[in-house]
CSV table of C-alpha atoms and ligand atoms in Angstrom, one decimal:
chain,number,residue,atom,x,y,z
A,1,MET,CA,-19.5,25.8,-27.6
A,2,SER,CA,-18.1,25.6,-24.0
A,3,GLU,CA,-16.4,28.7,-22.7
A,4,TYR,CA,-13.6,26.4,-21.4
A,5,ASP,CA,-11.0,24.3,-23.3
A,6,TYR,CA,-11.9,21.3,-21.3
A,7,ASP,CA,-14.8,20.1,-19.1
A,8,LEU,CA,-12.3,18.5,-16.8
A,9,PHE,CA,-8.5,18.9,-16.4
A,10,VAL,CA,-6.9,16.3,-14.1
A,11,ILE,CA,-3.5,17.0,-12.6
A,12,GLY,CA,-1.7,13.7,-12.1
A,13,ALA,CA,-1.9,10.4,-14.0
A,14,GLY,CA,-1.6,8.0,-11.1
A,15,SER,CA,-4.3,5.5,-10.1
A,16,GLY,CA,-6.9,8.0,-9.2
A,17,GLY,CA,-6.2,10.5,-12.0
A,18,VAL,CA,-6.2,7.9,-14.8
A,19,ARG,CA,-9.4,6.3,-13.6
A,20,LEU,CA,-11.1,9.6,-13.2
A,21,SER,CA,-10.0,10.8,-16.7
A,22,ARG,CA,-11.0,7.6,-18.5
A,23,ILE,CA,-14.4,7.3,-16.9
A,24,ALA,CA,-15.2,11.0,-17.3
A,25,SER,CA,-14.2,10.9,-21.0
A,26,GLY,CA,-16.4,7.7,-21.4
A,27,LEU,CA,-19.3,9.7,-20.0
A,28,GLY,CA,-18.9,12.3,-22.8
A,29,ALA,CA,-16.8,14.9,-21.1
A,30,LYS,CA,-13.9,16.7,-22.8
A,31,VAL,CA,-11.0,15.7,-20.6
A,32,ALA,CA,-7.2,16.4,-20.3
A,33,VAL,CA,-4.7,14.9,-17.9
A,34,ALA,CA,-1.2,16.2,-17.2
A,35,GLU,CA,1.6,14.1,-15.9
A,36,ASP,CA,5.3,15.1,-15.5
A,37,ARG,CA,6.8,12.0,-14.0
A,38,TYR,CA,5.5,8.6,-14.9
A,39,MET,CA,2.2,7.2,-16.2
A,40,GLY,CA,0.4,5.2,-13.5
A,41,GLY,CA,1.9,7.1,-10.6
A,42,THR,CA,3.4,5.6,-7.4
A,43,CYS,CA,1.5,2.3,-7.6
A,44,VAL,CA,2.8,1.3,-11.1
A,45,ASN,CA,6.2,2.8,-10.9
A,46,VAL,CA,7.5,2.8,-7.3
A,47,GLY,CA,4.8,1.0,-5.3
A,48,CYS,CA,2.4,-1.9,-5.5
A,49,VAL,CA,3.6,-3.3,-8.9
A,50,PRO,CA,7.4,-3.4,-8.4
A,51,LYS,CA,6.9,-4.3,-4.8
A,52,LYS,CA,4.8,-7.4,-5.7
A,53,LEU,CA,7.4,-8.4,-8.4
A,54,PHE,CA,10.2,-8.2,-5.8
A,55,VAL,CA,8.1,-10.1,-3.2
A,56,TYR,CA,7.9,-13.0,-5.7
A,57,SER,CA,11.6,-12.9,-6.2
A,58,SER,CA,12.4,-12.7,-2.5
A,59,HIS,CA,10.4,-15.9,-1.9
A,60,ILE,CA,12.1,-18.1,-4.4
A,61,GLU,CA,15.1,-19.3,-2.4
A,62,GLU,CA,12.7,-20.4,0.4
A,63,ASP,CA,10.4,-22.2,-2.1
A,64,LEU,CA,13.4,-24.1,-3.5
A,65,GLU,CA,14.5,-25.0,0.0
A,66,ASP,CA,10.9,-26.3,0.7
A,67,GLY,CA,11.2,-28.5,-2.3
A,68,ALA,CA,13.6,-30.8,-0.6
A,69,GLY,CA,10.9,-32.4,1.5
A,70,PHE,CA,8.9,-33.0,-1.7
A,71,GLY,CA,11.8,-34.8,-3.3
A,72,TRP,CA,13.4,-31.9,-5.2
A,73,THR,CA,17.0,-31.1,-4.7
A,74,ASN,CA,19.3,-29.0,-6.8
A,75,SER,CA,23.0,-30.0,-6.9
A,76,GLY,CA,24.1,-26.8,-8.7
A,77,THR,CA,24.6,-23.4,-7.0
A,78,LEU,CA,21.8,-20.9,-6.8
A,79,ASN,CA,22.7,-17.4,-7.7
A,80,PHE,CA,20.7,-14.2,-7.4
A,81,ASP,CA,21.3,-11.3,-9.8
A,82,TRP,CA,19.9,-8.1,-8.5
A,83,ASN,CA,20.6,-6.2,-11.7
A,84,LYS,CA,18.5,-8.7,-13.7
A,85,LEU,CA,15.6,-8.5,-11.3
A,86,ARG,CA,15.7,-4.7,-11.2
A,87,ASP,CA,16.0,-4.3,-14.9
A,88,ASN,CA,13.4,-6.9,-15.8
A,89,LYS,CA,11.1,-5.1,-13.4
A,90,THR,CA,11.9,-1.7,-15.0
A,91,HIS,CA,11.3,-3.1,-18.5
A,92,GLU,CA,7.9,-4.5,-17.5
A,93,ILE,CA,6.9,-1.2,-15.9
A,94,SER,CA,7.9,0.7,-19.1
A,95,ARG,CA,5.4,-1.6,-20.9
A,96,LEU,CA,2.7,-0.7,-18.3
A,97,ASN,CA,3.5,3.0,-18.8
A,98,GLY,CA,2.8,2.6,-22.5
A,99,ILE,CA,-0.5,0.7,-21.8
A,100,TYR,CA,-1.7,3.5,-19.5
A,101,ASN,CA,-0.9,6.1,-22.1
A,102,ASN,CA,-2.8,4.1,-24.7
A,103,LEU,CA,-5.7,3.5,-22.4
A,104,LEU,CA,-6.1,7.2,-21.9
A,105,GLU,CA,-5.7,8.2,-25.5
A,106,GLY,CA,-8.0,5.3,-26.5
A,107,ALA,CA,-10.6,6.7,-24.2
A,108,GLY,CA,-10.4,10.1,-25.9
A,109,VAL,CA,-8.4,11.8,-23.1
A,110,THR,CA,-5.8,14.4,-24.1
A,111,VAL,CA,-2.5,13.7,-22.3
A,112,HIS,CA,-0.2,16.6,-21.6
A,113,SER,CA,3.4,15.6,-20.6
A,114,GLY,CA,4.6,18.2,-18.2
A,115,ARG,CA,3.9,19.7,-14.8
A,116,ALA,CA,0.5,21.4,-14.5
A,117,ARG,CA,0.3,24.4,-12.2
A,118,PHE,CA,-2.8,26.4,-11.2
A,119,VAL,CA,-3.0,29.9,-12.7
A,120,ASP,CA,-6.4,30.5,-11.2
A,121,HIS,CA,-9.5,28.5,-10.3
A,122,HIS,CA,-10.3,27.6,-13.9
A,123,THR,CA,-6.8,27.8,-15.5
A,124,VAL,CA,-3.7,25.6,-15.4
A,125,SER,CA,-0.4,26.0,-17.2
A,126,VAL,CA,1.7,23.2,-18.6
A,127,GLY,CA,5.0,24.6,-19.8
A,128,ASP,CA,4.2,27.8,-21.7
A,129,THR,CA,0.7,26.9,-22.6
A,130,THR,CA,-2.4,27.6,-20.5
A,131,TYR,CA,-5.6,25.6,-20.5
A,132,THR,CA,-9.0,26.5,-19.0
A,133,ALA,CA,-11.4,23.9,-17.6
A,134,LYS,CA,-14.8,24.0,-16.0
A,135,TYR,CA,-13.6,21.5,-13.4
A,136,ILE,CA,-10.1,20.8,-12.2
A,137,ALA,CA,-9.1,17.7,-10.2
A,138,VAL,CA,-6.0,17.3,-8.2
A,139,ALA,CA,-4.7,13.7,-8.2
A,140,THR,CA,-1.1,14.3,-7.4
A,141,GLY,CA,-0.7,11.5,-4.8
A,142,SER,CA,1.8,11.5,-2.0
A,143,TRP,CA,5.5,11.5,-1.5
A,144,PRO,CA,7.7,9.7,1.0
A,145,PHE,CA,8.5,11.6,4.2
A,146,ILE,CA,11.9,11.3,5.9
A,147,PRO,CA,12.2,12.5,9.5
A,148,GLN,CA,15.0,15.0,10.2
A,149,PHE,CA,18.0,13.5,12.0
A,150,GLU,CA,21.7,14.2,11.6
A,151,GLY,CA,22.7,12.5,8.3
A,152,SER,CA,19.1,11.9,7.2
A,153,GLU,CA,20.1,12.9,3.7
A,154,HIS,CA,21.9,9.5,3.5
A,155,ALA,CA,18.6,7.6,3.9
A,156,VAL,CA,16.8,6.4,0.8
A,157,THR,CA,13.0,5.8,0.5
A,158,SER,CA,10.9,3.4,-1.5
A,159,ASN,CA,11.3,5.7,-4.5
A,160,GLU,CA,15.0,4.9,-4.7
A,161,PHE,CA,14.8,1.3,-3.4
A,162,PHE,CA,13.4,0.0,-6.6
A,163,PHE,CA,16.4,1.3,-8.6
A,164,LEU,CA,19.3,0.6,-6.2
A,165,PRO,CA,22.5,0.3,-8.3
A,166,ARG,CA,23.5,-2.7,-6.2
A,167,LEU,CA,22.0,-4.8,-3.4
A,168,PRO,CA,23.7,-4.1,0.0
A,169,LYS,CA,25.0,-6.9,2.3
A,170,SER,CA,23.0,-5.3,5.2
A,171,ALA,CA,20.2,-2.8,5.6
A,172,ILE,CA,18.4,-0.9,8.2
A,173,VAL,CA,14.7,-0.2,7.6
A,174,LEU,CA,13.2,2.6,9.7
A,175,GLY,CA,9.5,2.5,10.3
A,176,GLY,CA,6.8,0.0,11.3
A,177,GLY,CA,4.1,0.5,8.7
A,178,TYR,CA,3.2,-1.2,5.5
A,179,ILE,CA,6.3,-0.2,3.5
A,180,ALA,CA,8.8,-1.0,6.3
A,181,VAL,CA,7.6,-4.5,6.8
A,182,GLU,CA,7.1,-5.2,3.1
A,183,LEU,CA,10.5,-3.9,2.1
A,184,ALA,CA,12.3,-5.5,5.1
A,185,GLY,CA,10.8,-8.9,4.0
A,186,ILE,CA,12.0,-8.4,0.4
A,187,LEU,CA,15.5,-7.4,1.5
A,188,ASN,CA,15.7,-10.4,3.9
A,189,GLY,CA,14.4,-12.8,1.3
A,190,LEU,CA,17.0,-11.6,-1.2
A,191,GLY,CA,19.8,-12.4,1.3
A,192,VAL,CA,20.4,-9.0,2.8
A,193,ASP,CA,21.1,-8.9,6.6
A,194,THR,CA,18.0,-6.8,7.5
A,195,THR,CA,17.2,-4.9,10.7
A,196,LEU,CA,13.8,-3.1,11.1
A,197,ILE,CA,13.8,-0.3,13.6
A,198,TYR,CA,10.5,1.0,14.9
A,199,ARG,CA,9.9,3.7,17.5
A,200,GLY,CA,7.0,2.0,19.3
A,201,ASP,CA,6.4,-1.2,21.3
A,202,LEU,CA,5.2,-3.3,18.3
A,203,PHE,CA,5.0,-2.5,14.6
A,204,LEU,CA,1.9,-2.3,12.4
A,205,ARG,CA,0.0,0.1,14.6
A,206,GLY,CA,-3.7,0.1,13.8
A,207,PHE,CA,-3.8,-3.6,12.9
A,208,ASP,CA,-5.5,-6.2,15.1
A,209,GLU,CA,-3.3,-6.9,18.2
A,210,ASP,CA,-3.1,-10.7,17.6
A,211,VAL,CA,-2.1,-10.1,14.0
A,212,ARG,CA,0.7,-7.7,15.0
A,213,ALA,CA,2.0,-10.2,17.6
A,214,PHE,CA,1.7,-13.2,15.2
A,215,ALA,CA,3.3,-11.3,12.3
A,216,LYS,CA,6.2,-10.3,14.6
A,217,ASN,CA,7.0,-14.0,15.5
A,218,GLU,CA,6.8,-15.2,11.9
A,219,ILE,CA,8.8,-12.3,10.4
A,220,GLU,CA,11.5,-12.8,13.1
A,221,LYS,CA,11.6,-16.6,12.3
A,222,LYS,CA,12.3,-15.6,8.7
A,223,GLY,CA,15.4,-13.8,9.8
A,224,VAL,CA,14.5,-10.1,9.9
A,225,LYS,CA,15.9,-8.5,13.1
A,226,LEU,CA,13.2,-6.5,14.8
A,227,VAL,CA,14.3,-3.6,17.1
A,228,PHE,CA,11.4,-1.9,18.8
A,229,ASN,CA,11.3,1.2,21.1
A,230,ASN,CA,14.3,2.7,19.3
A,231,ASN,CA,14.9,5.3,16.6
A,232,ILE,CA,17.8,6.6,14.5
A,233,ARG,CA,19.7,9.5,16.1
A,234,SER,CA,22.2,10.0,13.3
A,235,VAL,CA,23.7,8.5,10.2
A,236,THR,CA,27.3,9.0,9.2
A,237,LYS,CA,28.9,7.9,5.9
A,238,VAL,CA,31.7,5.5,6.4
A,239,SER,CA,33.9,3.8,3.8
A,240,ASP,CA,31.8,0.8,3.0
A,241,GLY,CA,28.4,2.1,4.0
A,242,PHE,CA,26.9,4.0,7.0
A,243,ASN,CA,27.3,4.1,10.7
A,244,VAL,CA,23.9,4.4,12.3
A,245,SER,CA,23.7,5.7,15.9
A,246,LEU,CA,20.4,4.8,17.7
A,247,GLU,CA,18.6,6.5,20.5
A,248,ASP,CA,19.6,3.8,23.0
A,249,ASP,CA,23.2,4.9,22.5
A,250,SER,CA,24.1,1.8,20.5
A,251,SER,CA,25.4,2.0,16.9
A,252,VAL,CA,25.6,-0.3,14.0
A,253,ASN,CA,27.2,-0.3,10.5
A,254,THR,CA,25.0,-1.0,7.5
A,255,GLY,CA,25.1,-0.8,3.8
A,256,LEU,CA,21.7,0.9,3.4
A,257,VAL,CA,19.4,3.1,5.4
A,258,LEU,CA,15.9,2.9,4.1
A,259,ALA,CA,13.3,5.3,5.6
A,260,ALA,CA,9.7,4.0,5.4
A,261,THR,CA,8.2,6.6,7.7
A,262,GLY,CA,5.0,7.6,6.0
A,263,ARG,CA,4.0,9.5,2.9
A,264,LYS,CA,2.7,13.1,2.7
A,265,ALA,CA,0.3,14.8,0.3
A,266,HIS,CA,2.1,15.9,-2.8
A,267,THR,CA,0.9,19.5,-3.2
A,268,GLN,CA,4.3,21.3,-3.9
A,269,ASP,CA,4.8,23.2,-7.1
A,270,ILE,CA,1.3,22.9,-8.5
A,271,GLY,CA,0.5,26.5,-8.0
A,272,ILE,CA,-1.8,25.9,-5.1
A,273,GLU,CA,-0.9,29.3,-3.8
A,274,ASN,CA,-2.8,30.7,-6.8
A,275,THR,CA,-6.0,29.1,-5.5
A,276,ASP,CA,-8.1,29.2,-2.3
A,277,ILE,CA,-7.8,25.4,-1.8
A,278,ALA,CA,-7.7,24.7,1.9
A,279,LEU,CA,-5.1,22.3,3.3
A,280,ASN,CA,-5.4,20.8,6.8
A,281,LYS,CA,-2.7,20.9,9.4
A,282,ALA,CA,-1.0,17.8,8.0
A,283,GLY,CA,-0.8,19.5,4.5
A,284,ASN,CA,-3.5,17.3,3.0
A,285,ILE,CA,-6.2,18.7,0.7
A,286,GLU,CA,-9.6,18.8,2.5
A,287,VAL,CA,-12.6,17.7,0.6
A,288,ASP,CA,-16.3,17.2,1.2
A,289,SER,CA,-18.2,13.9,0.5
A,290,ASN,CA,-18.2,14.7,-3.2
A,291,PHE,CA,-14.5,15.3,-3.3
A,292,ALA,CA,-14.9,19.1,-3.7
A,293,THR,CA,-12.2,21.2,-2.1
A,294,SER,CA,-12.9,24.5,-0.5
A,295,VAL,CA,-13.1,25.8,-4.1
A,296,LYS,CA,-16.3,24.4,-5.5
A,297,ASN,CA,-15.1,23.6,-9.1
A,298,ILE,CA,-11.8,22.0,-7.9
A,299,PHE,CA,-11.7,18.4,-6.7
A,300,ALA,CA,-9.2,16.0,-5.2
A,301,VAL,CA,-9.0,12.2,-5.2
A,302,GLY,CA,-6.5,9.7,-3.8
A,303,ASP,CA,-3.5,10.1,-1.5
A,304,VAL,CA,-3.4,13.9,-1.8
A,305,LYS,CA,-6.3,13.9,0.6
A,306,GLY,CA,-4.2,12.0,3.1
A,307,ASP,CA,-6.9,9.7,4.4
A,308,TYR,CA,-6.7,6.2,2.8
A,309,GLN,CA,-3.4,5.9,0.9
A,310,LEU,CA,-4.5,2.8,-1.0
A,311,THR,CA,-4.6,2.4,-4.8
A,312,PRO,CA,-8.1,0.7,-4.9
A,313,VAL,CA,-9.5,3.5,-2.9
A,314,ALA,CA,-8.1,6.1,-5.3
A,315,LEU,CA,-9.5,4.1,-8.2
A,316,ALA,CA,-13.0,4.0,-6.6
A,317,GLU,CA,-12.8,7.7,-5.8
A,318,GLY,CA,-11.8,8.5,-9.4
A,319,MET,CA,-14.8,6.5,-10.6
A,320,ALA,CA,-17.2,8.1,-8.1
A,321,LEU,CA,-16.1,11.7,-8.9
A,322,ALA,CA,-16.4,11.1,-12.7
A,323,ARG,CA,-20.0,9.8,-12.2
A,324,ASN,CA,-20.8,12.6,-9.8
A,325,LEU,CA,-19.7,15.2,-12.3
A,326,PHE,CA,-20.9,13.7,-15.6
A,327,ASN,CA,-23.5,11.1,-14.9
A,328,ASP,CA,-27.1,11.8,-13.7
A,329,GLN,CA,-26.7,8.8,-11.4
A,330,PRO,CA,-24.1,9.9,-9.0
A,331,ILE,CA,-22.6,7.4,-6.5
A,332,ASN,CA,-21.4,7.8,-2.9
A,333,MET,CA,-18.1,6.3,-1.8
A,334,ASP,CA,-18.5,3.8,1.0
A,335,TYR,CA,-15.3,3.6,3.1
A,336,ASP,CA,-16.5,0.8,5.4
A,337,ASN,CA,-14.8,-2.6,5.3
A,338,ILE,CA,-12.0,-1.7,3.0
A,339,PRO,CA,-9.9,-4.8,2.7
A,340,THR,CA,-6.1,-4.5,2.6
A,341,ALA,CA,-3.0,-6.8,2.5
A,342,VAL,CA,0.5,-6.2,3.8
A,343,PHE,CA,2.8,-8.1,1.5
A,344,CYS,CA,5.2,-9.0,4.3
A,345,GLN,CA,6.2,-12.7,4.5
A,346,PRO,CA,3.9,-14.4,5.4
A,347,THR,CA,1.3,-12.0,4.1
A,348,ILE,CA,-1.3,-10.2,6.3
A,349,GLY,CA,-4.8,-9.8,5.0
A,350,THR,CA,-7.5,-7.9,6.8
A,351,VAL,CA,-11.0,-6.5,6.4
A,352,GLY,CA,-13.3,-4.9,8.9
A,353,LEU,CA,-12.8,-4.1,12.6
A,354,THR,CA,-10.0,-5.2,14.9
A,355,GLU,CA,-11.0,-6.9,18.1
A,356,THR,CA,-10.4,-3.7,20.1
A,357,GLN,CA,-12.5,-1.6,17.6
A,358,ALA,CA,-15.3,-4.2,17.6
A,359,ARG,CA,-15.4,-4.4,21.4
A,360,GLU,CA,-15.6,-0.6,21.6
A,361,ARG,CA,-18.4,-0.4,19.0
A,362,PHE,CA,-20.5,-3.4,19.9
A,363,GLY,CA,-19.5,-4.4,23.4
A,364,ASP,CA,-20.7,-8.0,23.1
A,365,ILE,CA,-18.5,-9.8,20.5
A,366,ASP,CA,-17.4,-13.4,19.9
A,367,VAL,CA,-13.9,-14.0,18.7
A,368,TYR,CA,-12.8,-17.1,16.7
A,369,LYS,CA,-9.1,-17.9,16.2
A,370,SER,CA,-7.2,-20.5,14.4
A,371,ASP,CA,-3.4,-21.0,14.5
A,372,PHE,CA,-2.1,-23.9,12.5
A,373,LYS,CA,0.8,-25.3,10.5
A,374,PRO,CA,0.0,-25.1,6.7
A,375,MET,CA,-0.2,-28.4,5.0
A,376,LYS,CA,2.7,-27.6,2.8
A,377,HIS,CA,5.0,-27.4,5.8
A,378,THR,CA,4.2,-30.9,7.0
A,379,LEU,CA,6.6,-32.1,4.3
A,380,SER,CA,8.8,-29.0,3.8
A,381,GLY,CA,9.5,-29.1,7.6
A,382,ARG,CA,9.5,-25.3,7.7
A,383,ASP,CA,8.6,-23.7,11.0
A,384,GLU,CA,5.9,-21.4,9.7
A,385,ARG,CA,2.4,-21.1,11.0
A,386,THR,CA,-0.8,-19.5,9.7
A,387,PHE,CA,-3.2,-17.4,11.8
A,388,MET,CA,-6.9,-16.6,11.2
A,389,LYS,CA,-9.4,-14.7,13.2
A,390,LEU,CA,-13.1,-13.8,12.9
A,391,ILE,CA,-14.9,-11.2,15.0
A,392,VAL,CA,-18.7,-11.4,15.4
A,393,ASP,CA,-21.2,-8.9,16.7
A,394,VAL,CA,-23.2,-11.2,19.1
A,395,ASN,CA,-26.4,-9.1,18.8
A,396,THR,CA,-26.7,-9.4,15.0
A,397,ASP,CA,-24.4,-12.4,14.4
A,398,ARG,CA,-22.7,-10.4,11.7
A,399,VAL,CA,-19.0,-11.0,11.0
A,400,VAL,CA,-17.5,-7.5,11.5
A,401,GLY,CA,-13.8,-8.4,11.2
A,402,ALA,CA,-11.6,-11.0,9.5
A,403,HIS,CA,-7.9,-11.2,9.8
A,404,MET,CA,-5.2,-13.5,8.5
A,405,VAL,CA,-1.5,-14.0,8.5
A,406,GLY,CA,-0.4,-16.6,6.1
A,407,PRO,CA,0.4,-17.4,2.5
A,408,GLU,CA,-2.0,-15.8,0.0
A,409,ALA,CA,-3.8,-13.9,2.7
A,410,GLY,CA,-4.5,-11.1,0.2
A,411,GLU,CA,-6.1,-13.5,-2.3
A,412,ILE,CA,-8.2,-15.1,0.4
A,413,MET,CA,-9.3,-11.9,2.1
A,414,GLN,CA,-10.6,-10.4,-1.1
A,415,GLY,CA,-13.4,-13.1,-1.1
A,416,VAL,CA,-14.0,-12.8,2.6
A,417,ALA,CA,-14.4,-9.0,2.1
A,418,ILE,CA,-17.3,-9.5,-0.3
A,419,ALA,CA,-19.1,-11.6,2.3
A,420,ILE,CA,-18.5,-9.1,5.0
A,421,LYS,CA,-19.5,-6.2,2.7
A,422,ALA,CA,-22.7,-8.1,1.9
A,423,GLY,CA,-23.5,-8.3,5.7
A,424,ALA,CA,-22.7,-12.0,6.1
A,425,THR,CA,-23.5,-13.5,9.5
A,426,LYS,CA,-21.4,-16.1,11.3
A,427,ALA,CA,-24.3,-18.6,10.4
A,428,HIS,CA,-23.6,-17.8,6.7
A,429,PHE,CA,-19.9,-18.6,7.2
A,430,ASP,CA,-20.9,-21.8,9.0
A,431,GLU,CA,-23.3,-22.9,6.3
A,432,THR,CA,-20.7,-22.3,3.6
A,433,ILE,CA,-19.1,-25.5,2.4
A,434,GLY,CA,-15.3,-25.4,2.7
A,435,ILE,CA,-12.9,-26.0,-0.2
A,436,HIS,CA,-10.7,-28.9,0.8
A,437,PRO,CA,-7.8,-29.0,1.4
A,438,THR,CA,-7.1,-25.2,1.6
A,439,ALA,CA,-6.1,-22.8,4.3
A,440,ALA,CA,-9.1,-20.7,3.4
A,441,GLU,CA,-11.6,-23.3,4.5
A,442,GLU,CA,-10.6,-22.6,8.1
A,443,PHE,CA,-12.7,-19.4,7.8
A,444,VAL,CA,-15.9,-21.5,7.4
A,445,THR,CA,-15.0,-24.2,10.0
A,446,MET,CA,-14.2,-22.1,13.1
A,447,ARG,CA,-16.9,-23.3,15.5
A,448,GLU,CA,-15.9,-22.4,19.1
A,449,PRO,CA,-15.4,-18.8,20.1
A,450,ILE,CA,-12.4,-18.1,22.3
B,1,LIG,P1,2.7,4.2,7.4
B,1,LIG,O1,1.9,5.4,7.8
B,1,LIG,O2,2.0,2.9,7.2
B,1,LIG,O3,3.8,3.9,8.5
B,1,LIG,C1,4.8,4.9,8.8
B,1,LIG,C2,5.7,4.3,9.9
B,1,LIG,O4,6.7,5.2,10.1
B,1,LIG,C3,4.9,4.1,11.2
B,1,LIG,O5,5.4,2.9,11.8
B,1,LIG,C4,5.3,5.3,12.0
B,1,LIG,O6,5.4,5.1,13.4
B,1,LIG,C5,6.8,5.5,11.5
B,1,LIG,N1,7.2,6.9,11.7
B,1,LIG,C6,6.5,8.0,11.3
B,1,LIG,N2,7.3,9.1,11.6
B,1,LIG,C7,8.4,8.7,12.2
B,1,LIG,C8,9.5,9.3,12.8
B,1,LIG,N3,9.6,10.7,12.8
B,1,LIG,N4,10.5,8.6,13.3
B,1,LIG,C9,10.4,7.2,13.3
B,1,LIG,N5,9.4,6.6,12.8
B,1,LIG,C10,8.4,7.3,12.2
B,1,LIG,O7,3.5,4.6,6.2
B,1,LIG,P2,4.3,3.8,5.1
B,1,LIG,O8,5.4,4.7,4.7
B,1,LIG,O9,4.6,2.4,5.5
B,1,LIG,O10,3.2,3.7,3.9
B,1,LIG,C11,2.5,4.8,3.5
B,1,LIG,C12,1.1,4.4,3.1
B,1,LIG,O11,1.2,3.7,1.8
B,1,LIG,C13,0.5,3.4,4.0
B,1,LIG,O12,-0.3,4.1,5.0
B,1,LIG,C14,-0.5,2.6,3.1
B,1,LIG,O13,-1.7,3.2,3.2
B,1,LIG,C15,0.2,2.7,1.8
B,1,LIG,N6,0.7,1.4,1.4
B,1,LIG,C16,-0.1,0.4,1.2
B,1,LIG,C17,0.4,-0.8,0.8
B,1,LIG,C18,-0.5,-2.0,0.6
B,1,LIG,O14,-1.7,-1.8,0.5
B,1,LIG,N7,0.0,-3.2,0.7
B,1,LIG,C19,1.8,-1.1,0.6
B,1,LIG,C20,2.6,0.1,0.9
B,1,LIG,C21,2.1,1.3,1.3
B,1,LIG,P3,4.0,5.2,14.3
B,1,LIG,O15,3.3,3.9,14.0
B,1,LIG,O16,4.6,5.3,15.7
B,1,LIG,O17,3.3,6.4,13.9
């Protein structure tokens, strides 16, 4: 009989917490998870899932327009009903919440609905009840951050965006990262006059320079107004929306101010002060390579560590921690070559190093680029182009970076990521037979380095 109620108590049933709980339970551990908001966390409720559903919706008018060149016309009027999209999405997510709950209970995990707070290093409370556990894991994720400016309380974040009571006629999106470009694309596609304001020279800092420049052109062509080297100074409520004053002394009226200015570790109100868990300067929980915090029986996975705020990384970390704790064949997380996609329009897909990073690391690199009009647009007539880029370490011939801006870049890059993870060389890419006619075949037919 264990001296604890549970072998593992997980705080937070988001991507990392659910995966950790299920796998640990499957490995024979007695596991509980506590969640006080929504099953599935940010990704399922106010992140990846609703975002992708909204991206589909925001593309439909354009798809119908493209149909004209293929012989399809619609003589009726096309209407968009925001309430229907929002409510259908919410309904689907309720279904997913239930599935997550069933998955946990089916795996033998005890689910506590309520906020868990540390009492000491082996005890948490949920409501009036306390539970002890040999190991405790913090998987509380992250929370949107809004910078302080006069009237910043008028700005909403991605949390509220998915539940807006009505769609505004115009919107200002502040920020130049994943969420800003994705949500600006959705708003624009749904017919909202959208302006993205970013404080630097060019958005998507950290992405390959060619990708950033290419994405800027394509996103502008779609109609999103891009304002760089500027920032919000203040927001004032006016009768039909907000007046936004910018640092360049200009001002503009808008129906919505959406701040997509980063996310911070969610460590508030979990009783962290009752522990010796160390946070770094940015407020993230610090862990070692086995996800242990400064308290050896307390662990952390996912966004709350502040490093890679990506659902698939949290999933992999949850899996790795479960195995490290309860399996005699522990696994190490490998953070190299994590592929990601930004679901702006067109989509960005990327894996491996940018050209700048590869040049710094390897010196001698070959760069292959392709910029073309997708076949679909020969008939649709749409002025949209696709961009692809491969970066090769000349000494080993290994492909060390692949980047794409174009339709289905996320789908395509997942396969390319496997090749790169497996150490594929440019010769392997060249020997691979293309699938014709696709955009993806361009990745195996680029012959001349730039
Ligand atoms: P990001 O960190 O990607 O971007 C934050 C943006 O806000 C940056 O452009 C940053 O500018 C800007 N910013 C930060 N502080 C201020 C400020 N005080 N004033 C003005 N601008 C500011 O965060 P996001 O919120 O876009 O997304 C959070 C995380 O969620 C991402 O890092 C990503 O990992 C994850 N995510 C992943 C998605 C996917 O995989 N498709 C989708 C959505 C989110 P600067 O560049 O100058 O620092």
